């Protein structure tokens, strides 16, 4: 993939923002309310949704991979890589399909992405733990993904509205 | 802008919501089936994908079991009524916060320690109702 | 007028609905269970249906009655009276006469492999008292003189035996008790139940989910571990009785002796089998207190154990009795007759080899 300097800069900025959002998320621990291992708001998904529309699937995927790898390195926890990669890639795949269909609004796309993210995480947990115990949480995680997906959808919608008048997203 | 998204919910979004709900309901039905009516429940403790303990909870007086895995130590309290992780030195403490589980099919997961505590229902589904001889 | 018609209809509907609801409520499948110690063994009953507690009560009373009727050790049982009569004609009652008659029939049918007069020999081995010993051959030979149903005579409600002959209905009593359990379940219109009377099982109806009862056949190699099975049978409305040398045995000078004595030799049967399970239908409308298939299964399981694999299978093919068999052999095979082909399940981890014969 050949990137212009402008694109590269934008990707780097978005990656940094995604990482910052992941960090910010720690201050709103959803797992305190719902004690399920690995449950998160998924704020970094806002960046993914934005990149998907603004930059296209290729660069969005690039940002995602960079975010996962760097996140794992910063956290010093390579175990987390499996979880974020499986969750992230599943979510990305689903969102690409949903946005390509051109039928769903940004809400539908991010809800689909959030649900897929949870499925991917559960799959990663099953792989890591070597048994199917994590599946027990799947129904709750899917329910929660409706809310977190709607939240990221809302933030993304606001973001696009705000940026519509700027030239930032015009590549 | 490669493609500008629709910023207000559309009818198709309801479909996405319904699909997720249906998936949640289906998986709940599949995974949360009512516990077997014979109160007999077995707790299965695994670490790193390997089964460590299998404890029949029938008429069990409260017992604490220590599970060590990946440098963490979990204390699991088992009794006839329920199973819980009472203490763990893992960073997330999700396993402790999960609290007590009591029905077959329920489980406690500790990701950092890679430990699962899982309740298996009543008599094993393919076990006999009675034995002769 | 129109309104009152509507009201009547509504009332009718309400009554019907209430009736249906209460019928549903009454049909709740809460089983009644009871453990009973009778006839020298622990018995377990689990009974479903609206009349389950009444049926369990009746069943317990019946088992106590049978214990008093058939006991060889109680002072005032008719069996004890018969054993102490020293050859005199004794009134034992219709029921016991019928049971003695059935015992005679199965003894004849099995060529003496089942014999309720073997008691003196079993006593000499100490199985009834717990003081196990190996009797010397002369003693066994002289005791065998008294063994055989030809020494037992029946007439009306009376019976007499040649002096020295002793009657022990232990090999048939629990089978008869399961016949009586079936009779009680029928009388109380019990939809489903299980009765486990020490090696004798009655699987009445089906499981609550409508599938057959899953009856495990104990693995004779690990009698202490009730989770070790030789095979699993899916039974519906059936008696199943297992006899095996593993159930009671003792060691003497490095030799193991079990409690199933071959009436032909007076020694524990060395037939190459470790257990025999006999299965038969438990529904009989003409039972009316007579010994039925439960009694038959009990008698046959002992007899076929004594006979050994080959003779047992010959008996199965030619006797004309509607039974099915599971034979567990010393050399690690489980031989199943073809009527059970669809009803049995192999236990992979048991290590047995499975054969279906016809």
Coordinates of N, CA, C and O in Angstrom, one line a residue, chain C residues 260-320:
Chain C
X260 N -22.2 -68.1 44.4 CA -23.1 -68.8 43.5 C -22.7 -70.2 43.4 O -21.7 -70.6 42.6
X261 N -23.3 -71.1 44.1 CA -22.9 -72.5 44.2 C -23.6 -73.3 43.1 O -24.8 -73.2 42.9
X262 N -22.8 -74.1 42.3 CA -23.4 -74.9 41.3 C -24.1 -76.1 41.9 O -23.4 -76.9 42.6
X263 N -25.4 -76.3 41.8 CA -26.1 -77.4 42.5 C -25.5 -78.8 42.0 O -25.7 -79.8 42.8
X264 N -24.9 -78.8 40.9 CA -24.4 -80.1 40.4 C -23.1 -80.5 41.1 O -22.9 -81.7 41.3
X265 N -22.3 -79.6 41.6 CA -21.0 -79.9 42.2 C -21.0 -79.6 43.6 O -20.2 -80.1 44.4
X266 N -21.8 -78.6 44.0 CA -21.7 -78.1 45.4 C -20.6 -77.1 45.6 O -20.3 -76.6 46.7
X267 N -19.9 -76.8 44.5 CA -18.8 -75.8 44.6 C -19.2 -74.5 43.8 O -20.1 -74.6 43.0
X268 N -18.5 -73.4 44.1 CA -18.8 -72.2 43.4 C -18.7 -72.4 41.9 O -17.8 -73.1 41.4
X269 N -19.7 -72.0 41.1 CA -19.8 -72.2 39.7 C -18.5 -71.6 39.0 O -18.2 -70.5 39.2
X270 N -17.8 -72.5 38.2 CA -16.7 -72.0 37.5 C -17.0 -72.0 36.0 O -16.8 -73.0 35.3
X271 N -17.8 -71.0 35.6 CA -18.4 -71.1 34.3 C -17.7 -70.2 33.3 O -18.1 -70.1 32.1
X272 N -16.7 -69.4 33.7 CA -16.1 -68.5 32.8 C -16.8 -67.1 32.7 O -16.4 -66.2 31.9
X273 N -17.9 -67.0 33.4 CA -18.7 -65.8 33.4 C -18.4 -65.0 34.7 O -18.2 -65.6 35.8
X274 N -18.5 -63.7 34.6 CA -18.3 -62.9 35.8 C -19.7 -62.3 36.2 O -19.9 -62.0 37.4
X275 N -20.6 -62.1 35.2 CA -21.9 -61.7 35.6 C -22.9 -62.0 34.5 O -22.5 -62.1 33.3
X276 N -24.1 -62.2 34.9 CA -25.2 -62.5 33.9 C -26.3 -61.5 34.2 O -26.7 -61.4 35.4
X277 N -26.8 -60.8 33.2 CA -28.0 -60.0 33.4 C -29.1 -60.5 32.5 O -28.9 -60.8 31.3
X278 N -30.3 -60.6 33.1 CA -31.4 -61.1 32.4 C -32.5 -60.0 32.3 O -32.8 -59.4 33.3
X279 N -33.0 -59.7 31.1 CA -34.0 -58.7 30.9 C -35.3 -59.2 30.4 O -35.2 -60.1 29.5
X280 N -36.4 -58.8 30.9 CA -37.7 -59.2 30.4 C -38.7 -58.1 30.6 O -38.5 -57.2 31.4
X281 N -39.8 -58.2 29.8 CA -40.9 -57.2 29.9 C -41.5 -57.3 31.2 O -41.7 -58.4 31.8
X282 N -42.0 -56.1 31.8 CA -42.6 -56.1 33.1 C -44.1 -55.9 33.1 O -44.7 -55.8 34.1
X283 N -44.7 -55.8 31.9 CA -46.1 -55.6 31.8 C -46.9 -56.9 31.7 O -46.7 -57.6 30.8
X284 N -47.7 -57.1 32.7 CA -48.5 -58.3 32.6 C -49.9 -58.0 33.2 O -50.0 -57.5 34.3
X285 N -50.9 -58.3 32.5 CA -52.2 -57.9 33.0 C -52.8 -59.0 33.9 O -53.7 -58.8 34.7
X286 N -52.2 -60.2 33.7 CA -52.8 -61.3 34.5 C -52.0 -61.6 35.7 O -52.1 -62.7 36.3
X287 N -51.1 -60.7 36.1 CA -50.2 -61.0 37.2 C -50.9 -61.4 38.5 O -50.7 -62.5 39.0
X288 N -51.9 -60.6 38.9 CA -52.8 -61.0 40.0 C -52.1 -61.7 41.1 O -52.5 -62.7 41.6
X289 N -50.9 -61.2 41.6 CA -50.3 -61.8 42.7 C -49.4 -63.0 42.4 O -48.8 -63.5 43.3
X290 N -49.4 -63.4 41.2 CA -48.6 -64.6 40.8 C -47.2 -64.2 40.5 O -47.0 -63.1 40.0
X291 N -46.3 -65.1 40.7 CA -44.9 -64.8 40.3 C -44.8 -64.6 38.8 O -45.5 -65.3 38.1
X292 N -44.2 -63.5 38.4 CA -44.1 -63.2 37.0 C -42.7 -63.1 36.4 O -41.8 -63.9 36.9
X293 N -42.5 -62.2 35.5 CA -41.2 -62.1 34.8 C -40.1 -61.7 35.8 O -38.9 -62.0 35.5
X294 N -40.4 -60.9 36.8 CA -39.4 -60.5 37.8 C -38.8 -61.7 38.4 O -37.6 -61.9 38.6
X295 N -39.7 -62.6 38.9 CA -39.3 -63.9 39.5 C -38.4 -64.7 38.5 O -37.4 -65.2 38.9
X296 N -38.9 -64.8 37.3 CA -38.2 -65.5 36.3 C -36.8 -65.0 36.1 O -35.8 -65.8 36.0
X297 N -36.7 -63.7 35.9 CA -35.3 -63.1 35.7 C -34.4 -63.4 36.8 O -33.2 -63.7 36.6
X298 N -34.9 -63.3 38.0 CA -34.1 -63.6 39.2 C -33.6 -65.0 39.2 O -32.4 -65.3 39.3
X299 N -34.5 -66.0 38.9 CA -34.1 -67.4 38.9 C -33.1 -67.6 37.8 O -32.1 -68.3 37.9
X300 N -33.4 -67.1 36.6 CA -32.6 -67.4 35.4 C -31.2 -66.8 35.5 O -30.2 -67.4 35.1
X301 N -31.1 -65.6 36.2 CA -29.8 -65.0 36.2 C -28.8 -65.8 37.0 O -27.7 -66.0 36.6
X302 N -29.3 -66.5 38.1 CA -28.5 -67.4 38.8 C -28.1 -68.6 38.0 O -27.0 -69.1 37.9
X303 N -29.2 -69.2 37.4 CA -29.1 -70.4 36.7 C -28.1 -70.3 35.5 O -27.2 -71.1 35.3
X304 N -28.2 -69.2 34.7 CA -27.4 -69.0 33.6 C -26.0 -68.7 33.9 O -25.0 -69.0 33.2
X305 N -25.8 -68.1 35.1 CA -24.4 -67.8 35.6 C -23.8 -69.2 35.9 O -22.6 -69.4 35.5
X306 N -24.5 -70.1 36.4 CA -24.0 -71.4 36.7 C -23.7 -72.2 35.4 O -22.7 -72.9 35.3
X307 N -24.6 -72.0 34.4 CA -24.4 -72.8 33.2 C -23.2 -72.4 32.4 O -22.6 -73.2 31.7
X308 N -22.8 -71.1 32.4 CA -21.7 -70.6 31.5 C -22.2 -70.1 30.2 O -23.4 -70.3 29.8
X309 N -21.3 -69.5 29.4 CA -21.7 -68.8 28.2 C -22.5 -69.7 27.2 O -23.6 -69.3 26.8
X310 N -21.9 -70.8 26.9 CA -22.4 -71.6 25.8 C -23.8 -72.1 26.1 O -24.7 -72.0 25.4
X311 N -23.9 -72.7 27.3 CA -25.2 -73.3 27.7 C -26.2 -72.2 27.9 O -27.4 -72.4 27.6
X312 N -25.8 -71.1 28.4 CA -26.7 -70.0 28.7 C -27.3 -69.5 27.3 O -28.5 -69.3 27.2
X313 N -26.5 -69.4 26.3 CA -27.0 -69.0 25.0 C -27.8 -70.0 24.4 O -28.9 -69.7 23.7
X314 N -27.5 -71.3 24.6 CA -28.4 -72.4 24.1 C -29.7 -72.3 24.7 O -30.8 -72.4 24.1
X315 N -29.7 -72.1 26.0 CA -31.0 -71.9 26.8 C -31.8 -70.8 26.2 O -33.0 -70.9 26.0
X316 N -31.1 -69.7 26.0 CA -31.8 -68.5 25.5 C -32.5 -68.8 24.1 O -33.6 -68.4 23.8
X317 N -31.8 -69.6 23.3 CA -32.3 -69.9 21.9 C -33.5 -70.8 22.0 O -34.4 -70.8 21.2
X318 N -33.4 -71.8 22.9 CA -34.4 -72.9 22.8 C -35.5 -72.9 23.9 O -36.4 -73.6 23.7
X319 N -35.3 -72.1 25.0 CA -36.2 -72.3 26.1 C -37.6 -71.8 25.7 O -38.6 -72.2 26.4
X320 N -37.8 -70.9 24.8 CA -39.1 -70.3 24.4 C -39.5 -69.2 25.4 O -40.5 -68.6 25.3

